[in-house]
Amino acid sequence: MWAALAALVVGQAAFQVTVGAADGVRHLLQVLAPLVMLAAAGITPLAIALTTWLRRGLWAGAPARVPGPRVMEGLVAAGVLALALVPRPADVSVFEPPRHGYARIAATIAEDPALAETVVLVSSDSIGEGATVAEIAMRDRRPQHVVLRGSKVLSSSSWMGEDYQALFSSTAELRDFLERARVELVVLDDMAGVSETPDRQQLRAVLADETQWTATVLAPASVQLFRRRGALPATAPRTPLEIAMPHSWERDIPLPR
């Protein structure tokens, strides 16, 4: 068992080094339990060695006063825990989460009764799209809003971000998709670091039509909320939505509506 736990830790470390998409502390959570078990197992030989070392006269007190290995295990564990929990002065601070505007966008959508049961499209990077979905879900009495991720419905790529391909060849096709998907709100994130991919360029061109879309700029100004002017065309069919997954599933995944 111990060899398997050690192999898991080493394998995860090798995976972190060799796979570029696996960066981030969250990918290390799966080795937390093995590390704790290995650390607990290492306390016993450490306590025995420390007890032997002290009883050989390397401690100034009488040998009889040296605690046994079991007591020493508890002392060693308590000492390690104390060192881990005592913060350095530089580490003592109140965490302030970054404010990118996704919460304000979600609040604007959730608090407006006229926007209930609307379909929202968000175009950002993986962090921005995920944050917007989470913020709306926390405020939503589901099922109300449907949030579509632009990286999934406007383009396709591998898990590593390779083999990118825009799913629409023109702005006219994208405009038709937005009508068939019944999209009434679009969140466009221009935060630094968001790649200006062809699908985002097409979406920006569609939203530039002020006769169809009106923009609301919320703080920070890099995040914009676009709202469709007027009602959707009555003739626009309600098309079943699909997520293109050619690399992992080798097929499209239909979304329940």
mmCIF file with all atom_site columns, N, CA and C in Angstrom, residues 11-24 27 159-161:
data_model
loop_
_atom_site.group_PDB
_atom_site.id
_atom_site.type_symbol
_atom_site.label_atom_id
_atom_site.label_alt_id
_atom_site.label_comp_id
_atom_site.label_asym_id
_atom_site.label_entity_id
_atom_site.label_seq_id
_atom_site.pdbx_PDB_ins_code
_atom_site.Cartn_x
_atom_site.Cartn_y
_atom_site.Cartn_z
_atom_site.occupancy
_atom_site.B_iso_or_equiv
_atom_site.pdbx_formal_charge
_atom_site.auth_seq_id
_atom_site.auth_comp_id
_atom_site.auth_asym_id
_atom_site.auth_atom_id
_atom_site.pdbx_PDB_model_num
ATOM 1  N N  . GLY A 1 11  ? 3.781  10.086 -9.484  1.00 0.00 ? 11  GLY A N  1
ATOM 2  C CA . GLY A 1 11  ? 3.113  10.161 -10.776 1.00 0.00 ? 11  GLY A CA 1
ATOM 3  C C  . GLY A 1 11  ? 2.402  11.479 -10.994 1.00 0.00 ? 11  GLY A C  1
ATOM 4  N N  . GLN A 1 12  ? 1.752  11.994 -9.950  1.00 0.00 ? 12  GLN A N  1
ATOM 5  C CA . GLN A 1 12  ? 1.086  13.288 -10.078 1.00 0.00 ? 12  GLN A CA 1
ATOM 6  C C  . GLN A 1 12  ? 2.091  14.401 -10.302 1.00 0.00 ? 12  GLN A C  1
ATOM 7  N N  . ALA A 1 13  ? 3.231  14.338 -9.616  1.00 0.00 ? 13  ALA A N  1
ATOM 8  C CA . ALA A 1 13  ? 4.276  15.344 -9.819  1.00 0.00 ? 13  ALA A CA 1
ATOM 9  C C  . ALA A 1 13  ? 4.798  15.299 -11.250 1.00 0.00 ? 13  ALA A C  1
ATOM 10 N N  . ALA A 1 14  ? 4.998  14.101 -11.791 1.00 0.00 ? 14  ALA A N  1
ATOM 11 C CA . ALA A 1 14  ? 5.457  13.970 -13.173 1.00 0.00 ? 14  ALA A CA 1
ATOM 12 C C  . ALA A 1 14  ? 4.415  14.488 -14.149 1.00 0.00 ? 14  ALA A C  1
ATOM 13 N N  . PHE A 1 15  ? 3.134  14.235 -13.844 1.00 0.00 ? 15  PHE A N  1
ATOM 14 C CA . PHE A 1 15  ? 2.051  14.723 -14.698 1.00 0.00 ? 15  PHE A CA 1
ATOM 15 C C  . PHE A 1 15  ? 2.013  16.243 -14.709 1.00 0.00 ? 15  PHE A C  1
ATOM 16 N N  . GLN A 1 16  ? 2.206  16.857 -13.551 1.00 0.00 ? 16  GLN A N  1
ATOM 17 C CA . GLN A 1 16  ? 2.211  18.310 -13.464 1.00 0.00 ? 16  GLN A CA 1
ATOM 18 C C  . GLN A 1 16  ? 3.328  18.913 -14.308 1.00 0.00 ? 16  GLN A C  1
ATOM 19 N N  . VAL A 1 17  ? 4.470  18.244 -14.338 1.00 0.00 ? 17  VAL A N  1
ATOM 20 C CA . VAL A 1 17  ? 5.630  18.779 -15.058 1.00 0.00 ? 17  VAL A CA 1
ATOM 21 C C  . VAL A 1 17  ? 5.479  18.613 -16.566 1.00 0.00 ? 17  VAL A C  1
ATOM 22 N N  . THR A 1 18  ? 4.917  17.490 -17.001 1.00 0.00 ? 18  THR A N  1
ATOM 23 C CA . THR A 1 18  ? 4.897  17.166 -18.427 1.00 0.00 ? 18  THR A CA 1
ATOM 24 C C  . THR A 1 18  ? 3.662  17.673 -19.160 1.00 0.00 ? 18  THR A C  1
ATOM 25 N N  . VAL A 1 19  ? 2.533  17.832 -18.469 1.00 0.00 ? 19  VAL A N  1
ATOM 26 C CA . VAL A 1 19  ? 1.286  18.251 -19.110 1.00 0.00 ? 19  VAL A CA 1
ATOM 27 C C  . VAL A 1 19  ? 1.029  19.709 -18.779 1.00 0.00 ? 19  VAL A C  1
ATOM 28 N N  . GLY A 1 20  ? 1.068  20.555 -19.803 1.00 0.00 ? 20  GLY A N  1
ATOM 29 C CA . GLY A 1 20  ? 0.932  21.992 -19.573 1.00 0.00 ? 20  GLY A CA 1
ATOM 30 C C  . GLY A 1 20  ? -0.436 22.407 -19.104 1.00 0.00 ? 20  GLY A C  1
ATOM 31 N N  . ALA A 1 21  ? -1.479 21.638 -19.446 1.00 0.00 ? 21  ALA A N  1
ATOM 32 C CA . ALA A 1 21  ? -2.844 22.013 -19.064 1.00 0.00 ? 21  ALA A CA 1
ATOM 33 C C  . ALA A 1 21  ? -3.153 21.689 -17.617 1.00 0.00 ? 21  ALA A C  1
ATOM 34 N N  . ALA A 1 22  ? -2.214 21.062 -16.921 1.00 0.00 ? 22  ALA A N  1
ATOM 35 C CA . ALA A 1 22  ? -2.481 20.635 -15.541 1.00 0.00 ? 22  ALA A CA 1
ATOM 36 C C  . ALA A 1 22  ? -1.888 21.581 -14.522 1.00 0.00 ? 22  ALA A C  1
ATOM 37 N N  . ASP A 1 23  ? -1.666 22.837 -14.893 1.00 0.00 ? 23  ASP A N  1
ATOM 38 C CA . ASP A 1 23  ? -1.112 23.772 -13.931 1.00 0.00 ? 23  ASP A CA 1
ATOM 39 C C  . ASP A 1 23  ? -2.203 24.217 -12.962 1.00 0.00 ? 23  ASP A C  1
ATOM 40 N N  . GLY A 1 24  ? -1.809 24.594 -11.785 1.00 0.00 ? 24  GLY A N  1
ATOM 41 C CA . GLY A 1 24  ? -2.779 25.026 -10.784 1.00 0.00 ? 24  GLY A CA 1
ATOM 42 C C  . GLY A 1 24  ? -2.741 24.145 -9.554  1.00 0.00 ? 24  GLY A C  1
ATOM 43 N N  . HIS A 1 27  ? -5.041 20.840 -8.934  1.00 0.00 ? 27  HIS A N  1
ATOM 44 C CA . HIS A 1 27  ? -4.690 19.516 -9.432  1.00 0.00 ? 27  HIS A CA 1
ATOM 45 C C  . HIS A 1 27  ? -3.875 18.718 -8.420  1.00 0.00 ? 27  HIS A C  1
ATOM 46 N N  . TRP A 1 159 ? -9.048 19.312 -25.330 1.00 0.00 ? 159 TRP A N  1
ATOM 47 C CA . TRP A 1 159 ? -8.924 19.657 -23.916 1.00 0.00 ? 159 TRP A CA 1
ATOM 48 C C  . TRP A 1 159 ? -7.718 20.552 -23.677 1.00 0.00 ? 159 TRP A C  1
ATOM 49 N N  . MET A 1 160 ? -6.698 20.418 -24.515 1.00 0.00 ? 160 MET A N  1
ATOM 50 C CA . MET A 1 160 ? -5.496 21.229 -24.390 1.00 0.00 ? 160 MET A CA 1
ATOM 51 C C  . MET A 1 160 ? -5.628 22.571 -25.106 1.00 0.00 ? 160 MET A C  1
ATOM 52 N N  . GLY A 1 161 ? -6.789 22.825 -25.731 1.00 0.00 ? 161 GLY A N  1
ATOM 53 C CA . GLY A 1 161 ? -6.980 24.060 -26.466 1.00 0.00 ? 161 GLY A CA 1
ATOM 54 C C  . GLY A 1 161 ? -6.455 24.012 -27.882 1.00 0.00 ? 161 GLY A C  1
#
